[in-house]
Short mmCIF file of C-alpha atoms in Angstrom, two decimals:
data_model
loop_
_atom_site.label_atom_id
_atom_site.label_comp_id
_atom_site.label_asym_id
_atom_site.label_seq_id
_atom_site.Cartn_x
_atom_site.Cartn_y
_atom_site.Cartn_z
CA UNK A 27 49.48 20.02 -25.05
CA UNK A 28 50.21 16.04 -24.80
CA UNK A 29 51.66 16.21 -21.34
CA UNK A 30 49.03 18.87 -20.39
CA UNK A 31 46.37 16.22 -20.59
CA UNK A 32 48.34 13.45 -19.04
CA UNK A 33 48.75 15.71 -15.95
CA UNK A 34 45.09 16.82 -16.27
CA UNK A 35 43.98 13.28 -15.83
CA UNK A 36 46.88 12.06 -13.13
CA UNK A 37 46.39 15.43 -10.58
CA UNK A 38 43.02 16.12 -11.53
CA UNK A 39 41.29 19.31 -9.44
CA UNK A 40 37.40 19.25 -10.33
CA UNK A 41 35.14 17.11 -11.58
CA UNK A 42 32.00 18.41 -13.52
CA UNK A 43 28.90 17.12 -13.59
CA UNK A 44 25.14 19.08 -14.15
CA UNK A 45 24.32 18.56 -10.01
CA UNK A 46 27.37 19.15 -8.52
CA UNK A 47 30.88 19.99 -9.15
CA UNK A 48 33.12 18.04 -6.98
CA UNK A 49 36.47 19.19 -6.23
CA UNK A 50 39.60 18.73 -4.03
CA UNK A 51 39.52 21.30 -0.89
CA UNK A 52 41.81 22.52 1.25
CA UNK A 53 40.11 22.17 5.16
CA UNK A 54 41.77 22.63 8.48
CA UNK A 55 41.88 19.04 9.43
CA UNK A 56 40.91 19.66 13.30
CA UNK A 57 38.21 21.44 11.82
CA UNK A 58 36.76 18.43 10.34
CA UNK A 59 37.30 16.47 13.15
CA UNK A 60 35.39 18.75 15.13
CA UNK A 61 32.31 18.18 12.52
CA UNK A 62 32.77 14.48 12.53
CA UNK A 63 32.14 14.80 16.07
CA UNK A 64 29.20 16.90 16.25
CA UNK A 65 27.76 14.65 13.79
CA UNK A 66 29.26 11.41 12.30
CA UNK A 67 29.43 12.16 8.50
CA UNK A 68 29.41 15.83 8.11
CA UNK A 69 32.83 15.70 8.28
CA UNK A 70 33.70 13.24 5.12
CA UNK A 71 30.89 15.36 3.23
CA UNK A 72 32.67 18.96 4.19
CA UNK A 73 35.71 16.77 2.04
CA UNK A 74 33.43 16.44 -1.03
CA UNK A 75 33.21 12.41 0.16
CA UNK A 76 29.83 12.07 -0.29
CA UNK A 77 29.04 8.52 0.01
CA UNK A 78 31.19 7.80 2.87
CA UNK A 79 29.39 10.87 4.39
CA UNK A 80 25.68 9.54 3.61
CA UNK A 81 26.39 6.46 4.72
CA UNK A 82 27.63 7.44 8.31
CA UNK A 83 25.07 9.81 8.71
CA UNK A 84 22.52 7.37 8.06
CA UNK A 85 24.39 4.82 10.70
CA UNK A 86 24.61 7.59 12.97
CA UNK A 87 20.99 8.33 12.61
CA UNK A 88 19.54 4.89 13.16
CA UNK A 89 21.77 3.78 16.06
CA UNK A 90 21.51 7.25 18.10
CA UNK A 91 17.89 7.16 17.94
CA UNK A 92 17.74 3.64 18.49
CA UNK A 93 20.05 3.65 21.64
CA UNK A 94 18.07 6.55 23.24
CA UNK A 95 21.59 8.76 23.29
CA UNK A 96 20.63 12.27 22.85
CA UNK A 97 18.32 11.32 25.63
CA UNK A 98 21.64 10.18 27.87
CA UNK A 99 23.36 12.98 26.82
CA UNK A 100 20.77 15.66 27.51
CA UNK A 101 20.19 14.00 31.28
CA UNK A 102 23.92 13.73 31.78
CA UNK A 103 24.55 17.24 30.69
CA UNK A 104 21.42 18.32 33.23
CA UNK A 105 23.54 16.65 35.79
CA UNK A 106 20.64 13.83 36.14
CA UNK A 107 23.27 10.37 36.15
CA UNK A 108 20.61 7.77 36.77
CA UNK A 109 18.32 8.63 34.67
CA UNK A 110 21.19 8.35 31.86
CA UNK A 111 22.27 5.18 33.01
CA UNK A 112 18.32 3.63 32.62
CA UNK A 113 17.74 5.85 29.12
CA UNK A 114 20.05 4.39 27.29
CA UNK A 115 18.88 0.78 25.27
CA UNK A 116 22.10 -1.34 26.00
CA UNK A 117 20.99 -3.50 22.80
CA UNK A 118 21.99 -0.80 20.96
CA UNK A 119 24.69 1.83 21.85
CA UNK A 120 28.08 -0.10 21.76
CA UNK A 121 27.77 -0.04 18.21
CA UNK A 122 28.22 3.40 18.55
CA UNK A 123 31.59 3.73 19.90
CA UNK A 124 33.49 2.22 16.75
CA UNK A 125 31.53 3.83 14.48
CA UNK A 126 32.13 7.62 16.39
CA UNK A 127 36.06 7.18 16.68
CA UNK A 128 35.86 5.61 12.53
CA UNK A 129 34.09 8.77 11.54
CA UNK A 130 36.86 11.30 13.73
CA UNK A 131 39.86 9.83 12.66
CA UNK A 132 38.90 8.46 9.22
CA UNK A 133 38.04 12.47 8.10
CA UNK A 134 40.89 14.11 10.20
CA UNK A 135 43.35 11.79 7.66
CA UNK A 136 40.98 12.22 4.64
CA UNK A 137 41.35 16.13 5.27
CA UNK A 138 45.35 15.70 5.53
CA UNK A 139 45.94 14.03 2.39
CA UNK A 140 43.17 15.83 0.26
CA UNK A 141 45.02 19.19 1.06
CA UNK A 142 47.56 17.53 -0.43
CA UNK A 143 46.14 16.38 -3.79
CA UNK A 144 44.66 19.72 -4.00
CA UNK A 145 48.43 21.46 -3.68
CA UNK A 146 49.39 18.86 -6.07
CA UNK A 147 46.43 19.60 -8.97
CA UNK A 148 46.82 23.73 -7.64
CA UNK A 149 50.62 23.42 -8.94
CA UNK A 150 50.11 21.32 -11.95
CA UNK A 151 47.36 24.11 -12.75
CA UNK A 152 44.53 21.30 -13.60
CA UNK A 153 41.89 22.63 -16.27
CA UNK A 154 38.55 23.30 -14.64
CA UNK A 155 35.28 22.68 -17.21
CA UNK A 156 33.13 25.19 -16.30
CA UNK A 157 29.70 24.27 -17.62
CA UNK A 158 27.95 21.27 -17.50
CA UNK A 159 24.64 20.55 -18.68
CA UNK A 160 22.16 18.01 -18.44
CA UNK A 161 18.50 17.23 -18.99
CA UNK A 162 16.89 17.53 -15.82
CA UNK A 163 20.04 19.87 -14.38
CA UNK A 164 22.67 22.66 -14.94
CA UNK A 165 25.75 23.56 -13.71
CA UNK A 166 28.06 26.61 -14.13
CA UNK A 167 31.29 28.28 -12.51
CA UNK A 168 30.13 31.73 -11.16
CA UNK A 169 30.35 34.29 -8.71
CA UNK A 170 28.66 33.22 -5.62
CA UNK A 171 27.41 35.62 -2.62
CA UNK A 172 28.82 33.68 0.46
CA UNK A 173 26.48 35.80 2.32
CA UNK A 174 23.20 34.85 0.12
CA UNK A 175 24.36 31.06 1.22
CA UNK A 176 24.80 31.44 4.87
CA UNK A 177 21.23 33.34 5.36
CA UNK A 178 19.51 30.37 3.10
CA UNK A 179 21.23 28.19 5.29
CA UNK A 180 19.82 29.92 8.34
CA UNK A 181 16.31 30.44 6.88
CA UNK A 182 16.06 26.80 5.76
CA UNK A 183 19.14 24.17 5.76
CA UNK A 184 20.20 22.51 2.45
CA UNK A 185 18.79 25.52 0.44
CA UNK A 186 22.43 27.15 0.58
CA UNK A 187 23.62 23.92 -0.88
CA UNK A 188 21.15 24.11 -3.44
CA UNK A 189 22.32 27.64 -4.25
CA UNK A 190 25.78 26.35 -4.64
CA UNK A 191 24.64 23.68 -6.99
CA UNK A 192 25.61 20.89 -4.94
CA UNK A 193 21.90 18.72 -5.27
CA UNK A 194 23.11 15.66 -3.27
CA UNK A 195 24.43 16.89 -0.12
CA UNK A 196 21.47 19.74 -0.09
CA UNK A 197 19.22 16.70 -0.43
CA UNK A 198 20.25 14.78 2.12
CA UNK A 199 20.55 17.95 4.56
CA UNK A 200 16.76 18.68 3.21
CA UNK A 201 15.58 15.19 4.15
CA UNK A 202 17.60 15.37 7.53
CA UNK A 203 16.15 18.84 8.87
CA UNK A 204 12.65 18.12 7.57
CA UNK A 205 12.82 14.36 9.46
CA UNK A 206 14.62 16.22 12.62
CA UNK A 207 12.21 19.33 12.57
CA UNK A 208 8.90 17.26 12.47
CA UNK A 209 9.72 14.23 14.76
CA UNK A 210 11.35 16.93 17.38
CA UNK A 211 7.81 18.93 17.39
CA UNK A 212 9.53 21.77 16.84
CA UNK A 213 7.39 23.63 14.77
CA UNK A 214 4.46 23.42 17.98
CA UNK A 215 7.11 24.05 20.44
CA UNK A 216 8.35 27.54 18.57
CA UNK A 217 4.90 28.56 18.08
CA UNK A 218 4.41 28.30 21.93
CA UNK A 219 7.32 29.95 22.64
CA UNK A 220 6.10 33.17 21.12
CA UNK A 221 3.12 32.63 22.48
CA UNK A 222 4.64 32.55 25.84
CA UNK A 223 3.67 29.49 27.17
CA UNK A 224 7.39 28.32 27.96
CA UNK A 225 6.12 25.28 30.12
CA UNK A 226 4.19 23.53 27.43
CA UNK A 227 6.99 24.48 24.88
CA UNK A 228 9.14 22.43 26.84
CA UNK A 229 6.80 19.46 27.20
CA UNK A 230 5.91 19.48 23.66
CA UNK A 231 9.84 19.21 22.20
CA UNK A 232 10.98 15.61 21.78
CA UNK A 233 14.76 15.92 23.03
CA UNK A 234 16.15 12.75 21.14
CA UNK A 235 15.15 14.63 18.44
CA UNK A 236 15.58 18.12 18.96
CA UNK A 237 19.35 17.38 19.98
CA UNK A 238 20.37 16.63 16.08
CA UNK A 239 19.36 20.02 15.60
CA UNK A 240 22.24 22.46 16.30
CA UNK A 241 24.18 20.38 14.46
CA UNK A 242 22.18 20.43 10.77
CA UNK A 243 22.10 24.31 11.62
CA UNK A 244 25.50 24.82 12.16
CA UNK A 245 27.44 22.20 9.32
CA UNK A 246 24.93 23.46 6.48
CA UNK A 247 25.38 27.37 6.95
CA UNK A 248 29.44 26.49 7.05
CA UNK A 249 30.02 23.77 4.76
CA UNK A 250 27.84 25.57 2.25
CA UNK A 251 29.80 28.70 3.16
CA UNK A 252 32.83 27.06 2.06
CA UNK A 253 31.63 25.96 -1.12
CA UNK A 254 30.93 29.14 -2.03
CA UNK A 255 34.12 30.63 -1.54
CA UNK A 256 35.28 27.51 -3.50
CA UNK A 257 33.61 27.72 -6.22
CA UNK A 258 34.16 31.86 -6.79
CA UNK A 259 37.86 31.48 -6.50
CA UNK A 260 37.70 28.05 -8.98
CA UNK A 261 35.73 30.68 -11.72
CA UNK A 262 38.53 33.30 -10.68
CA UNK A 263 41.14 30.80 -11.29
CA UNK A 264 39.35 28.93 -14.63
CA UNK A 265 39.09 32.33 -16.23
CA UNK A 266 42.24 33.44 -15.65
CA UNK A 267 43.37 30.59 -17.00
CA UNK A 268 41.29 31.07 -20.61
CA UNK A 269 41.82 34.93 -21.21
CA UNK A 270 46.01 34.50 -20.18
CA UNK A 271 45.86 31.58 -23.04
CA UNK A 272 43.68 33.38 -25.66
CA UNK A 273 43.94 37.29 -24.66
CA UNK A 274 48.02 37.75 -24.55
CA UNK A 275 49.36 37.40 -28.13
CA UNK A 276 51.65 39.81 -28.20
CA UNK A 277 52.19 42.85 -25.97
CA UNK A 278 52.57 45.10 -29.61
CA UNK A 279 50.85 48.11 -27.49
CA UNK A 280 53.01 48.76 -24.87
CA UNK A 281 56.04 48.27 -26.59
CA UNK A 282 54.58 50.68 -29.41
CA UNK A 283 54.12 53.17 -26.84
CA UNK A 284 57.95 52.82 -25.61
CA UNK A 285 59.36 53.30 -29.64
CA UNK A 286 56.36 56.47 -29.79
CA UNK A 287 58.14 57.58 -26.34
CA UNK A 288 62.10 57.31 -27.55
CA UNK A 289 60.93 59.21 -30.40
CA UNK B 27 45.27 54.22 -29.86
CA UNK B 28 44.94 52.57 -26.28
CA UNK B 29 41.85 51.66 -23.95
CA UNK B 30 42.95 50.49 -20.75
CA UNK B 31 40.80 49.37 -18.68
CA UNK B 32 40.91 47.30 -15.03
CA UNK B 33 38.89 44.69 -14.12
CA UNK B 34 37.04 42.18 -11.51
CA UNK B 35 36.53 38.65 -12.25
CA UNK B 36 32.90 38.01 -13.92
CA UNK B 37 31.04 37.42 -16.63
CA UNK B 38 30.98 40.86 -17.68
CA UNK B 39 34.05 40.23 -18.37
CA UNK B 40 34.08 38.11 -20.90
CA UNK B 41 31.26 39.55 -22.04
CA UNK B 42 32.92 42.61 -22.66
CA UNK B 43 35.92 40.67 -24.68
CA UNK B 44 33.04 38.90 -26.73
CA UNK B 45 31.37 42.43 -27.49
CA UNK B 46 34.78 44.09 -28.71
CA UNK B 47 35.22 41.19 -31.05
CA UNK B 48 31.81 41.79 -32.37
CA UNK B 49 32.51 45.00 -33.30
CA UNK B 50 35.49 44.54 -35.21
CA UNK B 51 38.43 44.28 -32.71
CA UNK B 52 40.51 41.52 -33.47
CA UNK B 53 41.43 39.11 -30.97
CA UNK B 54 45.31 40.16 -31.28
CA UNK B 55 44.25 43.53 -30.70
CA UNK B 56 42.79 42.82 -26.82
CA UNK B 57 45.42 42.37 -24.32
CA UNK B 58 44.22 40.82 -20.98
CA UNK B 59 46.57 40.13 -17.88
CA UNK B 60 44.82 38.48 -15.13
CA UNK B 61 46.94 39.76 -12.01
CA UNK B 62 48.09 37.77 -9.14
CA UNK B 63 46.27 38.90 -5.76
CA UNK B 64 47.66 38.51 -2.75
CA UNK B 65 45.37 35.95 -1.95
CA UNK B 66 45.99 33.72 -5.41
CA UNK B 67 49.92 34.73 -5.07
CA UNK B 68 50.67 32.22 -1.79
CA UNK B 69 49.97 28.44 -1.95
CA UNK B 70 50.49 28.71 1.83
CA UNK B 71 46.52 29.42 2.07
CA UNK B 72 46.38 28.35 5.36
CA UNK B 73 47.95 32.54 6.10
CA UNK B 74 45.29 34.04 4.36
CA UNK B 75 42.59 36.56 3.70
CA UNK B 76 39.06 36.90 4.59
CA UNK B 77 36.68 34.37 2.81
CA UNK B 78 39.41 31.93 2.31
CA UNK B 79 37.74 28.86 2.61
CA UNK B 80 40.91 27.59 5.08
CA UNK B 81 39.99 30.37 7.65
CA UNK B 82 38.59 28.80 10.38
CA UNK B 83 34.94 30.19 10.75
CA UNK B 84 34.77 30.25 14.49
CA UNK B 85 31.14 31.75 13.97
CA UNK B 86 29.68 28.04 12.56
CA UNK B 87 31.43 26.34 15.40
CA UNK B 88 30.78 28.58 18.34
CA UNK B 89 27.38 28.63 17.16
CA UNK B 90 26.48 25.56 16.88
CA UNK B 91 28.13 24.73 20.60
CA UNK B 92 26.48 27.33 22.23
CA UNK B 93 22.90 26.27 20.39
CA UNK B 94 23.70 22.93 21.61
CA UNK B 95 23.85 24.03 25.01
CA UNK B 96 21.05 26.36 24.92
CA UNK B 97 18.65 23.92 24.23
CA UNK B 98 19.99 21.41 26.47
CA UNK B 99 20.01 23.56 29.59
CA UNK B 100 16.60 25.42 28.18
CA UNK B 101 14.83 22.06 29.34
CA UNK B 102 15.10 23.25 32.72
CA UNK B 103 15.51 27.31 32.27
CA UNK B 104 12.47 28.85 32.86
CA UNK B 105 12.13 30.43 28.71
CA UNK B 106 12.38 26.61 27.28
CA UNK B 107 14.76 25.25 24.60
CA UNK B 108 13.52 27.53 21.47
CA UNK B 109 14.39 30.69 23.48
CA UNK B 110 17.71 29.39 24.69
CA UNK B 111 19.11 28.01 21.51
CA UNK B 112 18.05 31.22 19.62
CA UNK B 113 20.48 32.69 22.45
CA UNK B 114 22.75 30.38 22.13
CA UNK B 115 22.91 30.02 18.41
CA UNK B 116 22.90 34.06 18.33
CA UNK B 117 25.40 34.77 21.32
CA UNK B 118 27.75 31.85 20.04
CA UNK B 119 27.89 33.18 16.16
CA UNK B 120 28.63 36.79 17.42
CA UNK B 121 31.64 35.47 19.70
CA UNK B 122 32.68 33.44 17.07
CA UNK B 123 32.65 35.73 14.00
CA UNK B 124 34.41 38.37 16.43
CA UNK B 125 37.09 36.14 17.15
CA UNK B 126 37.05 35.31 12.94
CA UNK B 127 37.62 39.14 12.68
CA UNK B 128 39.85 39.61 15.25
CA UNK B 129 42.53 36.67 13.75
CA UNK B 130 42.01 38.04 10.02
CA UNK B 131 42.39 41.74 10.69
CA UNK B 132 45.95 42.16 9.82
CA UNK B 133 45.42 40.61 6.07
CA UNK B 134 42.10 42.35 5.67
CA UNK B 135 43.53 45.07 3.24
CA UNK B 136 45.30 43.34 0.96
CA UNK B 137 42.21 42.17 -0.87
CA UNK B 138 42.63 43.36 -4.39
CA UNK B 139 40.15 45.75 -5.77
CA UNK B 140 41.20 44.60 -9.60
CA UNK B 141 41.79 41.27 -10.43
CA UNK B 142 42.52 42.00 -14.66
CA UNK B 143 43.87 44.60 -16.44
CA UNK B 144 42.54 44.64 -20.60
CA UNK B 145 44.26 47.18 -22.83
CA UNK B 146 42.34 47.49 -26.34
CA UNK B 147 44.64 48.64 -29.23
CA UNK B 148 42.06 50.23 -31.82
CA UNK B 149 41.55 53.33 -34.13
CA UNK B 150 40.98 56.82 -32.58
CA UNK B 151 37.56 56.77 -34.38
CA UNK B 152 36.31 52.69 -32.43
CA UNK B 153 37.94 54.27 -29.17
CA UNK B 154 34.89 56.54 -27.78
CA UNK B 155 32.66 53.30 -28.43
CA UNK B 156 35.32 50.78 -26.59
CA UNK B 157 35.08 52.92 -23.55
CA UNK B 158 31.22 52.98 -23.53
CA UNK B 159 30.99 48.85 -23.76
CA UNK B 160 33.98 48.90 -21.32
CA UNK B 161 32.31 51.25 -19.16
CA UNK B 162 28.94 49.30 -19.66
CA UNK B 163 30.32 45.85 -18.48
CA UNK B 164 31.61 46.91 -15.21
CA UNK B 165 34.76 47.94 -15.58
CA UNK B 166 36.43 49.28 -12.32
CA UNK B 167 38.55 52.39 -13.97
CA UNK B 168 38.93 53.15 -17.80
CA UNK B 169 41.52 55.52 -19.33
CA UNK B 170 42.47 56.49 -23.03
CA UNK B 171 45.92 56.95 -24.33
CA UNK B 172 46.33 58.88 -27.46
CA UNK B 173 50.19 58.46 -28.18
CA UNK B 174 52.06 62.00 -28.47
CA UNK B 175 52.88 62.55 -31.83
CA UNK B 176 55.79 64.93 -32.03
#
């Protein structure tokens, strides 16, 4: 039992608390990567590193807007070079470049070694506590419906991390997508879409906004996808781990059952 | 007298064990194997089934590339940004989730229908009543065996 709890606290796999239960993951690094990219952050916060995470979204947020670069990209993408060239506040967007590789690489390692702590504490068979409760919050190990998440996700971004009882990243996702989805006019813009007038749909929609937006879509339907695969297998694993200690005393029926047999 | 019964992972579960002990079954007396599945067997996840988290989820990505594009090109396409990233967001997701399919398919059936097996040993006179709270806690298949005695 001794060197149970040594281990337990050396390769440790989860960590309870009443809003979220953090936990070592196993991610394809390039995968990562690829959501570091889209967005600087998302990709330390898809590795459960959640301050690292808030802190280069919030970077990322002030100095794109700031720098006018959704703006430059959008032109450059439309093939429009100049207009780029004269969109883009030079005070501002060369603090951008360190930042954007930082975020890439920094997560691609992160991702490497956590898959390895995670084999480690998967090996070592690290207890799990399943239920943690607190005044204002609760959290449990259960069964969750990955596809429940993913269309919360869809219908409003940072509810499927609610669902998955993870409060702080579904927070900041909540703040995010409100911030992105009023200062992009989207809301006008969608209701003059279906209202056919495509033309002042267009001029309504703030790009340097707007851009952020396929990217809050995307990362919170999949990261909270993730977690709840995660978190079903962990309950899988964390009961199968209680009944195999309590539930297998003996095997007196089946070898009863031989004897009755021979007999 | 045995109850065997198979099992998924859930609450009901346990639920089930807590219920036998209620009515009299001691704990010695409940037998539960949790079973390897094919997906818990291999720590080489990175193989593995649907809904492993280490899948790649080409769907997310695909998505959220094609929305990106939709709405940048919608700025100039005649149907505006909305339209075009609902296309792109919808078009993107399909190709992706295809292509999820398509590099899962050949692990797709080892998924394992019962996770736990639970034999009860009890008297022939508790068994008709371990069967019903079995049966009531979503077990997946229950079976009796009264031992020949010749």
């Amino acid at each position: 039992m001794g060197s149970r709890v040594s281990q337990a606290i050396r390769r440790p796999r989860a960590f309870t608390s009443s809003y979220l239960m953090n936990q070592l993951v196993l991610r394809r690094p390039y995968v990562v990567a690829w959501w570091s990219a889209a967005l600087p952050g998302f990709g330390h916060i898809m590795m459960c590193k959640y301050a690292t995470g808030f802190l280069l979204m919030g970077m990322e947020l002030v100095i794109n807007v700031k720098a006018h670069l959704n703006s430059a990209i959008l032109y450059t993408m439309l093939g429009e070079f100049h207009q780029a060239k004269i969109t883009i506040d030079l005070r501002w967007i060369l603090l951008y470049v360190g930042m954007y590789g930082f975020a890439i690489r920094d997560s691609y390692r992160v991702a490497i070694e956590v898959n390895q702590l995670y084999t480690l504490s998967d090996r070592g068979d690290a207890p799990i506590i399943p239920v943690k409760i607190s005044a204002l919050e609760l959290n449990y190990l259960s069964l969750r419906n990955w596809r429940d998440v993913v269309l919360w996700s869809f219908l409003c971004p940072g509810a499927g991390h609610l669902y998955v009882n993870r409060i702080p990243t579904g927070f900041f996702i909540l703040g995010w997508y409100l911030l992105v989805f009023y200062q992009s006019n989207l809301s006008r813009a969608i209701l003059a879409t279906f209202q056919g007038h495509f033309a002042l749909a267009t001029t309504l929609l703030k790009p340097e906004w707007l851009l952020f937006f396929p990217s809050i879509y995307g990362f919170a339907a999949h990261d909270a996808y993730l977690q709840a695969v995660e978190l079903s297998k962990m309950f899988k694993s964390e009961q199968s781990r209680f009944l195999s200690e309590n539930y297998q005393h003996r095997a007196i029926q089946l070898s009863t059952l031989q004897r009755k047999e021979v007999k | 007298m045995n109850v065997f019964a198979t099992f998924r992972h859930s609450m009901y579960l346990e639920m089930a064990i807590i219920e036998l002990e209620q009515r009299g079954i001691e704990q010695q007396n409940i037998l539960v194997i949790p079973l390897d599945n094919q997906y818990t067997k291999s720590h080489d996840i990175v193989l593995t089934h649907r809904g492993d988290p280490i899948g790649i989820q080409f769907g997310f990505i695909f998505g959220t590339v094609f929305m990106l594009l939709g709405v940048i090109y919608g700025f100039v396409f005649k149907w505006g940004p909305v339209l075009w990233g609902m296309i792109g967001i919808l078009t993107g997701g399909v190709l992706g989730y295809w292509l999820d399919l398509f590099l899962i398919k050949r692990n797709q059936n080892t998924i394992g229908l019962s996770e736990v097996i639970l034999i009860v040993d009890c008297h022939q006179s508790m068994s008709s009543e371990v069967e019903r709270i079995l049966w009531g806690h979503r077990a997946v298949g229950v079976a009796k065996l009264q031992p020949k005695t010749s």
